[in-house]
């Protein structure tokens, strides 16, 4: 049964004088706030909305006072300790970091001083189009538009300052298909972008389903539509990672997929052309030391470019397992030791737990969710002999709140989860909605969907059974 299993644009990533950088600018904070306010107007009573706006005004006023007072206090302190005087404030030429440099009379050493900043990072799971999406969504002229799928989730995807997801498949341009070779219409990645996703992770086990031609065409579509992506690249001169400036905090993203057995580099049992080896971020479970060496080099490169917070996205693990493997834990620990601050996993097509790792030197902690599950698929309970429990219909959106300190360190100051569930219905074929489960009881009223029954509540319970304990552990560990 074909639905049973599934499996760049970079900051400054183009060669000078060659291809222009086409990185789509993420929505501004103001734009995202406006989308969120419009959503609240529709879902709140006028009194509730007015109260919310007043609370926000007061919160921002107090935040502004706190930041202003803190800046004055810091400058006074910097100018008084040990008789030191601030001589110059300049941007470091070598790193490109958004930091000032404090130089003193007593010493020639330069100390970077960063602006305090706050930002939110959101991430959700795999988007993959099985055959019902291909057959049910074209119009009379064969054109596709999947935007209705995201109607109810768009306010949530748009809320973080920066949002990511995984896209599984290729953009073949024709001969569309679902499992086992995911060749999707171009519209899906545009619709994902328009739903609020700022960066799409492409290093998945279906990225080579259409062989070399579709692999390269996929990147061309992203470039032409100015949709940000990482995990793959057009040439070895392009950067194999992505750096985003998120509200003044530089965040580095590193995306990898596991290799399968073969005579060379294979992905999902498909040999990768010799010309394309090196254009996909892959790792071999039997050669992890090579992976760690490469990951370390790339993490250090991102830090030299000013990244203060590192996110690793890994397509790994075993499908349809609610618990991570020992090998996943081994890899997570090593990446923590190498400087990764948050690890987001995908591929099992179900959720896997949250945990916190501490670096070997005891100085750092890393947030980890082993799998964020399916954001969108047709892996319905009644089709899944491998996992007939409903977990393949479940997903989650993880939001990390970050705070940048004046010394340049970035702390996780908040962790939030939004369970999601894929609803399927019939309307000239199979149609779908990604539904947010922040208020399960209110879903019928908010959406007008009257046949939900207990399914959203059951999905919410499944999600929290897998993630709840780890969430509390992580919040305790990071003091939030």
CSV table of C-alpha atoms in Angstrom, one decimal:
chain,number,residue,atom,x,y,z
A,1,UNK,CA,0.0,0.0,0.0
A,2,UNK,CA,1.8,3.1,-1.2
A,3,UNK,CA,1.2,5.4,1.7
A,4,UNK,CA,2.7,3.0,4.2
A,5,UNK,CA,6.3,4.4,4.5
A,6,UNK,CA,8.4,7.2,3.4
A,7,UNK,CA,11.4,7.1,4.0
A,8,UNK,CA,20.4,26.6,-1.4
A,9,UNK,CA,19.9,29.6,-0.5
A,10,UNK,CA,22.5,30.6,2.1
A,11,UNK,CA,23.6,33.8,3.6
A,12,UNK,CA,26.4,34.8,1.3
A,13,UNK,CA,26.4,31.4,-0.3
A,14,UNK,CA,26.9,32.4,-3.9
A,15,UNK,CA,30.2,32.9,-5.7
A,16,UNK,CA,31.1,36.5,-6.2
A,17,UNK,CA,30.5,37.7,-9.7
A,18,UNK,CA,28.5,34.6,-10.6
A,19,UNK,CA,25.0,34.0,-9.2
A,20,UNK,CA,23.3,36.7,-7.2
A,21,UNK,CA,22.2,35.8,-3.7
A,22,UNK,CA,18.5,35.1,-3.9
A,23,UNK,CA,17.7,34.3,-0.2
A,24,UNK,CA,14.2,35.3,0.5
A,25,UNK,CA,13.9,37.8,3.3
A,26,UNK,CA,12.1,36.2,6.2
A,27,UNK,CA,8.9,38.0,7.3
A,28,UNK,CA,9.7,41.0,9.5
A,29,UNK,CA,8.7,40.8,13.1
A,30,UNK,CA,6.1,43.5,12.4
A,31,UNK,CA,4.6,41.4,9.6
A,32,UNK,CA,4.4,38.3,11.7
A,33,UNK,CA,2.8,40.2,14.6
A,34,UNK,CA,0.2,41.6,12.2
A,35,UNK,CA,-0.7,38.1,11.0
A,36,UNK,CA,-0.9,36.9,14.6
A,37,UNK,CA,-3.1,39.9,15.6
A,38,UNK,CA,-5.5,39.2,12.7
A,39,UNK,CA,-5.7,35.6,13.8
A,40,UNK,CA,-6.5,36.7,17.4
A,41,UNK,CA,-9.2,39.1,16.2
A,42,UNK,CA,-11.0,36.2,14.5
A,43,UNK,CA,-10.7,33.8,17.4
A,44,UNK,CA,-11.2,36.0,20.4
A,45,UNK,CA,-14.2,38.0,21.6
A,46,UNK,CA,-13.7,41.8,21.4
A,47,UNK,CA,-13.2,42.0,25.1
A,48,UNK,CA,-10.6,39.3,25.1
A,49,UNK,CA,-8.8,40.9,22.2
A,50,UNK,CA,-8.8,44.4,23.8
A,51,UNK,CA,-7.4,42.9,27.1
A,52,UNK,CA,-4.7,41.1,25.2
A,53,UNK,CA,-3.6,44.3,23.4
A,54,UNK,CA,-3.4,46.2,26.7
A,55,UNK,CA,-1.3,43.5,28.3
A,56,UNK,CA,1.1,43.6,25.3
A,57,UNK,CA,1.4,47.4,25.6
A,58,UNK,CA,2.3,47.1,29.3
A,59,UNK,CA,4.7,44.2,28.7
A,60,UNK,CA,6.6,46.0,26.0
A,61,UNK,CA,6.7,49.2,28.0
A,62,UNK,CA,8.3,47.4,30.9
A,63,UNK,CA,10.7,45.5,28.5
A,64,UNK,CA,11.8,48.8,27.0
A,65,UNK,CA,12.4,50.4,30.4
A,66,UNK,CA,14.4,47.3,31.5
A,67,UNK,CA,16.6,47.3,28.4
A,68,UNK,CA,17.3,51.0,28.6
A,69,UNK,CA,18.2,50.9,32.3
A,70,UNK,CA,20.3,47.8,31.7
A,71,UNK,CA,22.3,49.6,29.0
A,72,UNK,CA,23.0,52.6,31.1
A,73,UNK,CA,24.0,50.5,34.0
A,74,UNK,CA,26.4,48.4,31.8
A,75,UNK,CA,28.1,51.5,30.4
A,76,UNK,CA,28.6,53.0,33.8
A,77,UNK,CA,29.9,49.7,35.1
A,78,UNK,CA,32.3,49.3,32.2
A,79,UNK,CA,33.7,52.8,32.7
A,80,UNK,CA,34.3,52.5,36.4
A,81,UNK,CA,35.7,49.0,37.1
A,82,UNK,CA,39.4,49.3,37.9
A,83,UNK,CA,39.6,52.8,36.6
A,84,UNK,CA,39.1,51.5,33.0
A,85,UNK,CA,37.8,53.9,30.4
A,86,UNK,CA,36.0,52.9,27.2
A,87,UNK,CA,38.0,54.3,24.4
A,88,UNK,CA,36.3,53.0,21.3
A,89,UNK,CA,33.3,51.2,20.1
A,90,UNK,CA,33.7,49.5,16.7
A,91,UNK,CA,32.4,46.5,14.8
A,92,UNK,CA,35.0,43.7,14.6
A,93,UNK,CA,36.2,43.5,11.1
A,94,UNK,CA,37.2,39.9,11.2
A,95,UNK,CA,34.0,38.2,12.2
A,96,UNK,CA,31.1,40.3,10.9
A,97,UNK,CA,29.5,39.9,14.3
A,98,UNK,CA,27.0,42.4,15.5
A,99,UNK,CA,29.1,43.3,18.6
A,100,UNK,CA,31.0,46.3,19.8
A,101,UNK,CA,34.6,46.1,21.0
A,102,UNK,CA,35.6,47.6,24.4
A,103,UNK,CA,39.3,48.6,24.6
A,104,UNK,CA,40.8,49.8,27.9
A,105,UNK,CA,43.8,51.9,29.0
A,106,UNK,CA,45.0,49.1,31.3
A,107,UNK,CA,45.2,46.5,28.6
A,108,UNK,CA,45.3,46.2,24.8
A,109,UNK,CA,42.9,43.2,24.8
A,110,UNK,CA,39.7,43.8,23.0
A,111,UNK,CA,36.5,42.4,24.5
A,112,UNK,CA,33.4,42.0,22.3
A,113,UNK,CA,30.3,43.5,23.7
A,114,UNK,CA,27.0,42.3,22.1
A,115,UNK,CA,23.7,43.9,22.1
A,116,UNK,CA,21.2,42.1,24.2
A,117,UNK,CA,18.6,40.5,22.0
A,118,UNK,CA,15.6,38.2,22.1
A,119,UNK,CA,14.3,36.0,19.3
A,120,UNK,CA,12.1,32.9,18.8
A,121,UNK,CA,12.9,29.9,16.6
A,122,UNK,CA,10.1,27.6,15.4
A,123,UNK,CA,10.5,24.1,13.8
A,124,UNK,CA,8.1,21.5,12.7
A,125,UNK,CA,8.2,18.1,11.0
A,126,UNK,CA,8.2,16.4,7.6
A,127,UNK,CA,6.1,17.6,4.7
A,128,UNK,CA,5.6,14.8,2.1
A,129,UNK,CA,3.0,14.4,-0.5
A,130,UNK,CA,1.6,10.9,-1.0
A,131,UNK,CA,-0.4,10.0,-4.1
A,132,UNK,CA,-3.8,11.4,-2.8
A,133,UNK,CA,-2.3,14.9,-2.8
A,134,UNK,CA,-1.2,14.4,-6.4
A,135,UNK,CA,-4.7,13.2,-7.6
A,136,UNK,CA,-6.9,15.4,-5.5
A,137,UNK,CA,-5.5,18.9,-5.8
A,138,UNK,CA,-5.1,19.8,-9.5
A,139,UNK,CA,-7.6,22.2,-11.0
A,140,UNK,CA,-9.2,21.7,-14.4
A,141,UNK,CA,-6.1,22.9,-16.1
A,142,UNK,CA,-3.8,20.7,-14.1
A,143,UNK,CA,-2.5,23.5,-11.8
A,144,UNK,CA,-1.8,22.8,-8.2
A,145,UNK,CA,-2.5,24.9,-5.1
A,146,UNK,CA,-2.1,23.4,-1.6
A,147,UNK,CA,-2.5,26.6,0.3
A,148,UNK,CA,-5.8,25.6,1.9
A,149,UNK,CA,-4.0,22.8,3.8
A,150,UNK,CA,-2.2,25.5,5.8
A,151,UNK,CA,-5.3,27.7,6.5
A,152,UNK,CA,-5.5,27.0,10.3
A,153,UNK,CA,-1.8,26.5,11.0
A,154,UNK,CA,-0.5,29.6,9.2
A,155,UNK,CA,-0.9,32.0,12.2
A,156,UNK,CA,1.2,29.6,14.3
A,157,UNK,CA,3.9,29.1,11.7
A,158,UNK,CA,4.0,32.8,11.2
A,159,UNK,CA,4.4,33.6,14.9
A,160,UNK,CA,8.1,32.8,15.5
A,161,UNK,CA,10.7,35.2,14.3
A,162,UNK,CA,12.2,32.4,12.2
A,163,UNK,CA,10.5,29.1,11.3
A,164,UNK,CA,11.8,25.9,9.7
A,165,UNK,CA,10.5,22.5,8.5
A,166,UNK,CA,11.6,19.5,6.4
A,167,UNK,CA,10.4,19.0,2.9
A,168,UNK,CA,10.7,15.4,1.7
A,169,UNK,CA,10.8,14.8,-2.0
A,170,UNK,CA,11.9,16.4,-5.3
A,171,UNK,CA,10.3,18.9,-7.7
A,172,UNK,CA,10.3,17.0,-10.9
A,173,UNK,CA,8.2,19.4,-13.0
A,174,UNK,CA,6.1,16.5,-14.4
A,175,UNK,CA,5.4,12.8,-13.8
A,176,UNK,CA,4.3,13.5,-10.3
A,177,UNK,CA,4.1,10.6,-7.8
A,178,UNK,CA,3.9,9.7,-4.2
A,179,UNK,CA,5.5,6.7,-2.5
A,180,UNK,CA,8.0,5.2,-3.3
A,181,UNK,CA,9.4,8.1,-5.4
A,182,UNK,CA,8.2,11.4,-4.1
A,183,UNK,CA,8.1,13.8,-7.1
A,184,UNK,CA,5.9,16.8,-6.1
A,185,UNK,CA,4.4,19.8,-7.8
A,186,UNK,CA,6.3,23.0,-7.4
A,187,UNK,CA,3.4,24.7,-5.7
A,188,UNK,CA,3.9,22.8,-2.4
A,189,UNK,CA,7.2,24.5,-1.5
A,190,UNK,CA,5.7,27.9,-2.3
A,191,UNK,CA,2.7,27.2,-0.2
A,192,UNK,CA,4.9,26.1,2.7
A,193,UNK,CA,6.9,29.3,2.4
A,194,UNK,CA,3.7,31.4,2.3
A,195,UNK,CA,2.4,29.6,5.5
A,196,UNK,CA,5.2,31.3,7.5
A,197,UNK,CA,8.2,28.9,7.0
A,198,UNK,CA,11.4,30.8,6.5
A,199,UNK,CA,13.8,27.9,5.8
A,200,UNK,CA,13.2,24.5,4.4
A,201,UNK,CA,15.5,21.5,5.2
A,202,UNK,CA,16.1,19.4,2.1
A,203,UNK,CA,18.6,16.7,3.3
A,204,UNK,CA,16.1,13.9,3.5
A,205,UNK,CA,16.1,10.3,2.3
A,206,UNK,CA,13.8,11.3,-0.6
A,207,UNK,CA,15.8,14.2,-2.0
A,208,UNK,CA,17.3,12.0,-4.8
A,209,UNK,CA,14.0,10.2,-5.7
A,210,UNK,CA,14.0,11.9,-9.1
A,211,UNK,CA,17.7,11.2,-9.7
A,212,UNK,CA,20.1,13.9,-10.7
A,213,UNK,CA,17.8,15.9,-13.0
A,214,UNK,CA,15.1,16.3,-10.4
A,215,UNK,CA,17.6,16.9,-7.7
A,216,UNK,CA,19.0,19.9,-9.5
A,217,UNK,CA,15.7,21.1,-10.7
A,218,UNK,CA,14.5,21.2,-7.1
A,219,UNK,CA,17.2,23.7,-6.2
A,220,UNK,CA,16.4,25.8,-9.3
A,221,UNK,CA,12.8,26.1,-8.2
A,222,UNK,CA,13.8,27.2,-4.8
A,223,UNK,CA,16.3,29.8,-6.2
A,224,UNK,CA,13.8,31.1,-8.8
A,225,UNK,CA,11.1,31.6,-6.1
A,226,UNK,CA,13.6,33.0,-3.6
A,227,UNK,CA,12.7,30.3,-1.1
A,228,UNK,CA,15.5,29.6,1.5
A,229,UNK,CA,16.8,26.1,1.9
A,230,UNK,CA,19.7,24.1,3.2
A,231,UNK,CA,21.1,20.6,3.3
A,232,UNK,CA,21.9,20.5,-0.4
A,233,UNK,CA,23.8,22.9,-2.7
A,234,UNK,CA,24.3,23.4,-6.4
A,235,UNK,CA,28.1,23.4,-6.4
A,236,UNK,CA,30.8,22.5,-3.9
A,237,UNK,CA,31.7,26.2,-3.8
A,238,UNK,CA,28.3,27.0,-2.2
A,239,UNK,CA,28.1,26.9,1.6
A,240,UNK,CA,26.8,23.6,3.1
A,241,UNK,CA,25.0,25.5,5.9
A,242,UNK,CA,22.7,28.5,6.4
A,243,UNK,CA,23.1,31.5,8.7
A,244,UNK,CA,20.2,33.8,9.5
A,245,UNK,CA,20.2,37.0,11.5
A,246,UNK,CA,17.2,36.6,13.7
A,247,UNK,CA,16.3,39.8,15.5
A,248,UNK,CA,20.0,40.5,16.0
A,249,UNK,CA,21.0,36.9,16.9
A,250,UNK,CA,23.0,35.1,14.3
A,251,UNK,CA,21.8,31.5,14.1
A,252,UNK,CA,23.6,28.8,12.1
A,253,UNK,CA,21.7,25.8,10.6
A,254,UNK,CA,23.3,22.5,9.7
A,255,UNK,CA,21.1,19.8,7.9
A,256,UNK,CA,22.1,16.2,7.3
A,257,UNK,CA,20.6,12.9,6.1
A,258,UNK,CA,21.8,9.3,6.7
A,259,UNK,CA,23.3,7.2,3.9
A,260,UNK,CA,22.1,3.7,3.0
A,261,UNK,CA,24.3,0.8,2.0
A,262,UNK,CA,25.7,0.7,-1.5
A,263,UNK,CA,28.8,0.7,-3.6
A,264,UNK,CA,29.2,4.5,-3.2
A,265,UNK,CA,27.0,7.2,-1.6
A,266,UNK,CA,23.5,5.9,-1.7
A,267,UNK,CA,20.4,7.6,-0.4
A,268,UNK,CA,17.3,5.5,0.2
A,269,UNK,CA,19.0,2.7,-1.9
A,270,UNK,CA,19.5,5.1,-4.8
A,271,UNK,CA,23.2,5.6,-5.9
A,272,UNK,CA,24.1,9.3,-6.0
A,273,UNK,CA,25.8,10.3,-9.2
A,274,UNK,CA,29.5,11.0,-8.8
A,275,UNK,CA,28.9,14.5,-10.0
A,276,UNK,CA,26.4,15.0,-7.1
A,277,UNK,CA,28.4,13.5,-4.3
A,278,UNK,CA,29.3,16.3,-2.0
A,279,UNK,CA,26.2,18.3,-2.9
A,280,UNK,CA,24.0,16.6,-0.3
A,281,UNK,CA,24.9,16.7,3.4
A,282,UNK,CA,25.1,13.0,4.2
A,283,UNK,CA,26.6,10.9,7.0
A,284,UNK,CA,27.4,7.2,7.2
A,285,UNK,CA,26.4,5.3,10.3
A,286,UNK,CA,29.5,3.1,9.8
A,287,UNK,CA,31.8,6.1,9.5
A,288,UNK,CA,30.7,8.5,12.2
A,289,UNK,CA,34.2,9.8,12.9
A,290,UNK,CA,34.3,11.2,9.3
A,291,UNK,CA,30.9,12.9,10.0
A,292,UNK,CA,32.0,14.4,13.3
A,293,UNK,CA,35.2,15.8,11.7
A,294,UNK,CA,33.1,17.4,8.9
A,295,UNK,CA,30.4,18.7,11.3
A,296,UNK,CA,33.1,20.2,13.5
A,297,UNK,CA,34.7,22.0,10.6
A,298,UNK,CA,31.3,23.4,9.5
A,299,UNK,CA,30.3,24.5,13.0
A,300,UNK,CA,33.6,26.3,13.4
A,301,UNK,CA,33.1,28.0,10.0
A,302,UNK,CA,29.6,29.2,11.0
A,303,UNK,CA,31.0,30.6,14.3
A,304,UNK,CA,33.8,32.4,12.4
A,305,UNK,CA,31.0,34.0,10.3
A,306,UNK,CA,29.3,35.2,13.5
A,307,UNK,CA,26.9,32.4,14.4
A,308,UNK,CA,26.2,32.5,18.1
A,309,UNK,CA,23.6,29.7,18.3
A,310,UNK,CA,23.9,26.4,16.2
A,311,UNK,CA,20.9,24.3,15.2
A,312,UNK,CA,21.5,20.8,13.7
A,313,UNK,CA,18.7,19.2,11.8
A,314,UNK,CA,19.2,15.4,11.3
A,315,UNK,CA,17.2,13.0,9.1
A,316,UNK,CA,18.0,9.8,11.1
A,317,UNK,CA,16.7,7.0,13.3
A,318,UNK,CA,14.4,4.2,12.6
A,319,UNK,CA,10.9,4.6,11.1
A,320,UNK,CA,7.9,4.0,13.3
A,321,UNK,CA,9.8,3.8,16.6
A,322,UNK,CA,8.6,6.0,19.5
A,323,UNK,CA,11.9,5.7,21.2
A,324,UNK,CA,15.3,6.9,20.0
A,325,UNK,CA,18.1,4.4,19.4
A,326,UNK,CA,21.4,4.2,21.3
A,327,UNK,CA,23.1,5.3,18.1
A,328,UNK,CA,20.9,8.5,18.0
A,329,UNK,CA,21.9,9.2,21.5
A,330,UNK,CA,25.6,8.7,20.7
A,331,UNK,CA,25.4,11.1,17.8
A,332,UNK,CA,23.5,13.7,19.8
A,333,UNK,CA,26.1,13.6,22.6
A,334,UNK,CA,28.9,14.1,20.1
A,335,UNK,CA,27.2,17.0,18.4
A,336,UNK,CA,26.6,18.6,21.8
A,337,UNK,CA,30.3,18.3,22.5
A,338,UNK,CA,31.1,19.9,19.1
A,339,UNK,CA,29.0,23.0,19.9
A,340,UNK,CA,25.5,22.3,18.7
A,341,UNK,CA,22.9,24.2,20.8
A,342,UNK,CA,19.7,22.6,19.6
A,343,UNK,CA,19.1,19.3,17.7
A,344,UNK,CA,15.9,18.8,15.7
A,345,UNK,CA,15.4,15.2,14.3
A,346,UNK,CA,13.1,13.9,11.6
A,347,UNK,CA,12.5,10.8,9.5
A,348,UNK,CA,10.8,8.2,11.9
A,349,UNK,CA,7.3,9.6,10.8
A,350,UNK,CA,6.3,9.7,14.4
A,351,UNK,CA,7.3,11.7,17.5
A,352,UNK,CA,10.3,10.7,19.5
A,353,UNK,CA,11.2,12.1,23.0
A,354,UNK,CA,12.8,15.4,24.1
A,355,UNK,CA,16.0,15.3,26.1
A,356,UNK,CA,18.8,17.6,27.3
A,357,UNK,CA,22.5,16.8,26.7
A,358,UNK,CA,25.5,18.2,28.6
A,359,UNK,CA,28.8,18.7,26.9
A,360,UNK,CA,31.8,16.6,28.0
A,361,UNK,CA,33.4,19.7,29.5
A,362,UNK,CA,30.3,20.4,31.5
A,363,UNK,CA,30.0,24.0,30.2
A,364,UNK,CA,27.1,23.7,27.8
A,365,UNK,CA,23.7,22.1,27.4
A,366,UNK,CA,21.9,21.1,24.2
A,367,UNK,CA,18.2,20.8,23.6
A,368,UNK,CA,17.2,17.8,21.6
A,369,UNK,CA,14.0,16.4,20.1
A,370,UNK,CA,14.8,13.1,18.4
A,371,UNK,CA,11.9,13.4,16.0
A,372,UNK,CA,9.2,16.0,15.3
A,373,UNK,CA,7.0,13.6,13.4
A,374,UNK,CA,4.9,14.3,10.3
A,375,UNK,CA,3.8,17.9,9.7
A,376,UNK,CA,1.8,16.7,6.6
A,377,UNK,CA,1.4,13.3,5.1
A,378,UNK,CA,-1.3,10.7,4.1
A,379,UNK,CA,0.0,8.1,6.6
A,380,UNK,CA,-3.4,7.5,8.0
A,381,UNK,CA,-4.0,5.0,10.9
A,382,UNK,CA,-6.0,2.6,8.8
A,383,UNK,CA,-3.2,2.3,6.2
A,384,UNK,CA,-0.3,1.8,8.6
A,385,UNK,CA,0.3,-1.9,9.3
A,386,UNK,CA,3.7,-0.8,10.7
A,387,UNK,CA,2.2,1.7,13.1
A,388,UNK,CA,-1.6,1.4,13.4
A,389,UNK,CA,-1.7,3.5,16.6
A,390,UNK,CA,-2.3,7.0,15.0
A,391,UNK,CA,1.1,8.4,15.7
A,392,UNK,CA,1.9,8.9,12.0
A,393,UNK,CA,-1.0,11.5,11.9
A,394,UNK,CA,0.7,13.5,14.7
A,395,UNK,CA,3.2,16.3,14.5
A,396,UNK,CA,4.5,19.1,16.7
A,397,UNK,CA,5.8,22.6,16.3
A,398,UNK,CA,8.7,23.4,18.7
A,399,UNK,CA,9.4,27.0,19.6
A,400,UNK,CA,12.6,28.0,21.4
A,401,UNK,CA,12.9,31.5,22.9
A,402,UNK,CA,16.5,32.8,22.8
A,403,UNK,CA,18.3,35.5,24.7
A,404,UNK,CA,21.6,36.9,23.7
A,405,UNK,CA,23.8,38.3,26.4
A,406,UNK,CA,26.3,41.1,26.2
A,407,UNK,CA,29.2,38.6,26.2
A,408,UNK,CA,27.8,36.9,23.1
A,409,UNK,CA,26.4,33.8,24.7
A,410,UNK,CA,22.9,32.8,23.7
A,411,UNK,CA,20.7,31.1,26.2
A,412,UNK,CA,17.4,29.2,25.7
A,413,UNK,CA,15.0,31.2,27.7
A,414,UNK,CA,11.7,29.4,26.8
A,415,UNK,CA,10.5,26.1,25.3
A,416,UNK,CA,7.0,25.7,23.9
A,417,UNK,CA,5.2,22.9,22.0
A,418,UNK,CA,2.2,23.0,19.7
A,419,UNK,CA,0.8,19.6,19.0
A,420,UNK,CA,-0.6,19.3,15.5
A,421,UNK,CA,-2.8,16.8,13.7
A,422,UNK,CA,-3.5,16.1,10.0
A,423,UNK,CA,-7.3,16.0,9.3
A,424,UNK,CA,-8.4,14.3,6.1
A,425,UNK,CA,-11.8,14.8,4.5
A,426,UNK,CA,-13.5,14.2,1.1
A,427,UNK,CA,-14.2,17.1,-1.3
A,428,UNK,CA,-13.7,16.1,-4.9
A,429,UNK,CA,-11.0,13.8,-3.7
A,430,UNK,CA,-9.0,13.6,-0.5
A,431,UNK,CA,-8.3,17.0,1.1
A,432,UNK,CA,-6.3,17.9,4.2
A,433,UNK,CA,-5.9,20.5,7.0
A,434,UNK,CA,-3.0,20.8,9.5
A,435,UNK,CA,-4.8,21.6,12.7
A,436,UNK,CA,-3.3,23.2,15.7
A,437,UNK,CA,-4.2,21.5,19.0
A,438,UNK,CA,-3.6,24.3,21.5
A,439,UNK,CA,-7.3,24.3,22.3
A,440,UNK,CA,-8.8,21.0,21.2
A,441,UNK,CA,-12.3,21.7,22.6
A,442,UNK,CA,-12.6,24.9,20.6
A,443,UNK,CA,-11.6,23.4,17.3
A,444,UNK,CA,-15.1,22.8,15.9
A,445,UNK,CA,-16.1,26.4,16.7
A,446,UNK,CA,-12.9,27.9,15.3
A,447,UNK,CA,-12.8,25.8,12.1
A,448,UNK,CA,-16.4,24.9,11.4
A,449,UNK,CA,-15.4,21.2,11.1
A,450,UNK,CA,-18.1,19.2,12.9
A,451,UNK,CA,-17.0,15.6,12.4
A,452,UNK,CA,-13.7,15.7,14.4
A,453,UNK,CA,-15.0,13.5,17.2
A,454,UNK,CA,-12.3,12.5,19.7
A,455,UNK,CA,-9.5,12.4,17.1
A,456,UNK,CA,-7.8,15.7,18.0
A,457,UNK,CA,-8.0,14.9,21.7
A,458,UNK,CA,-6.5,11.5,21.1
A,459,UNK,CA,-3.7,13.0,19.0
A,460,UNK,CA,-2.9,15.5,21.7
A,461,UNK,CA,-2.7,12.8,24.3
A,462,UNK,CA,-0.4,10.7,22.1
A,463,UNK,CA,1.9,13.6,21.6
A,464,UNK,CA,2.1,14.6,25.2
A,465,UNK,CA,2.7,11.0,26.2
A,466,UNK,CA,5.8,10.9,24.1
A,467,UNK,CA,7.0,14.5,24.7
A,468,UNK,CA,5.6,15.6,28.0
A,469,UNK,CA,8.2,14.3,30.4
A,470,UNK,CA,11.1,15.5,28.2
A,471,UNK,CA,9.5,18.9,27.9
A,472,UNK,CA,9.4,19.4,31.6
A,473,UNK,CA,13.0,18.1,32.0
A,474,UNK,CA,14.2,20.6,29.3
A,475,UNK,CA,12.3,23.5,30.9
A,476,UNK,CA,13.9,22.7,34.2
A,477,UNK,CA,17.4,22.3,32.8
A,478,UNK,CA,17.2,25.7,31.0
A,479,UNK,CA,15.4,27.5,33.8
A,480,UNK,CA,12.3,28.2,31.9
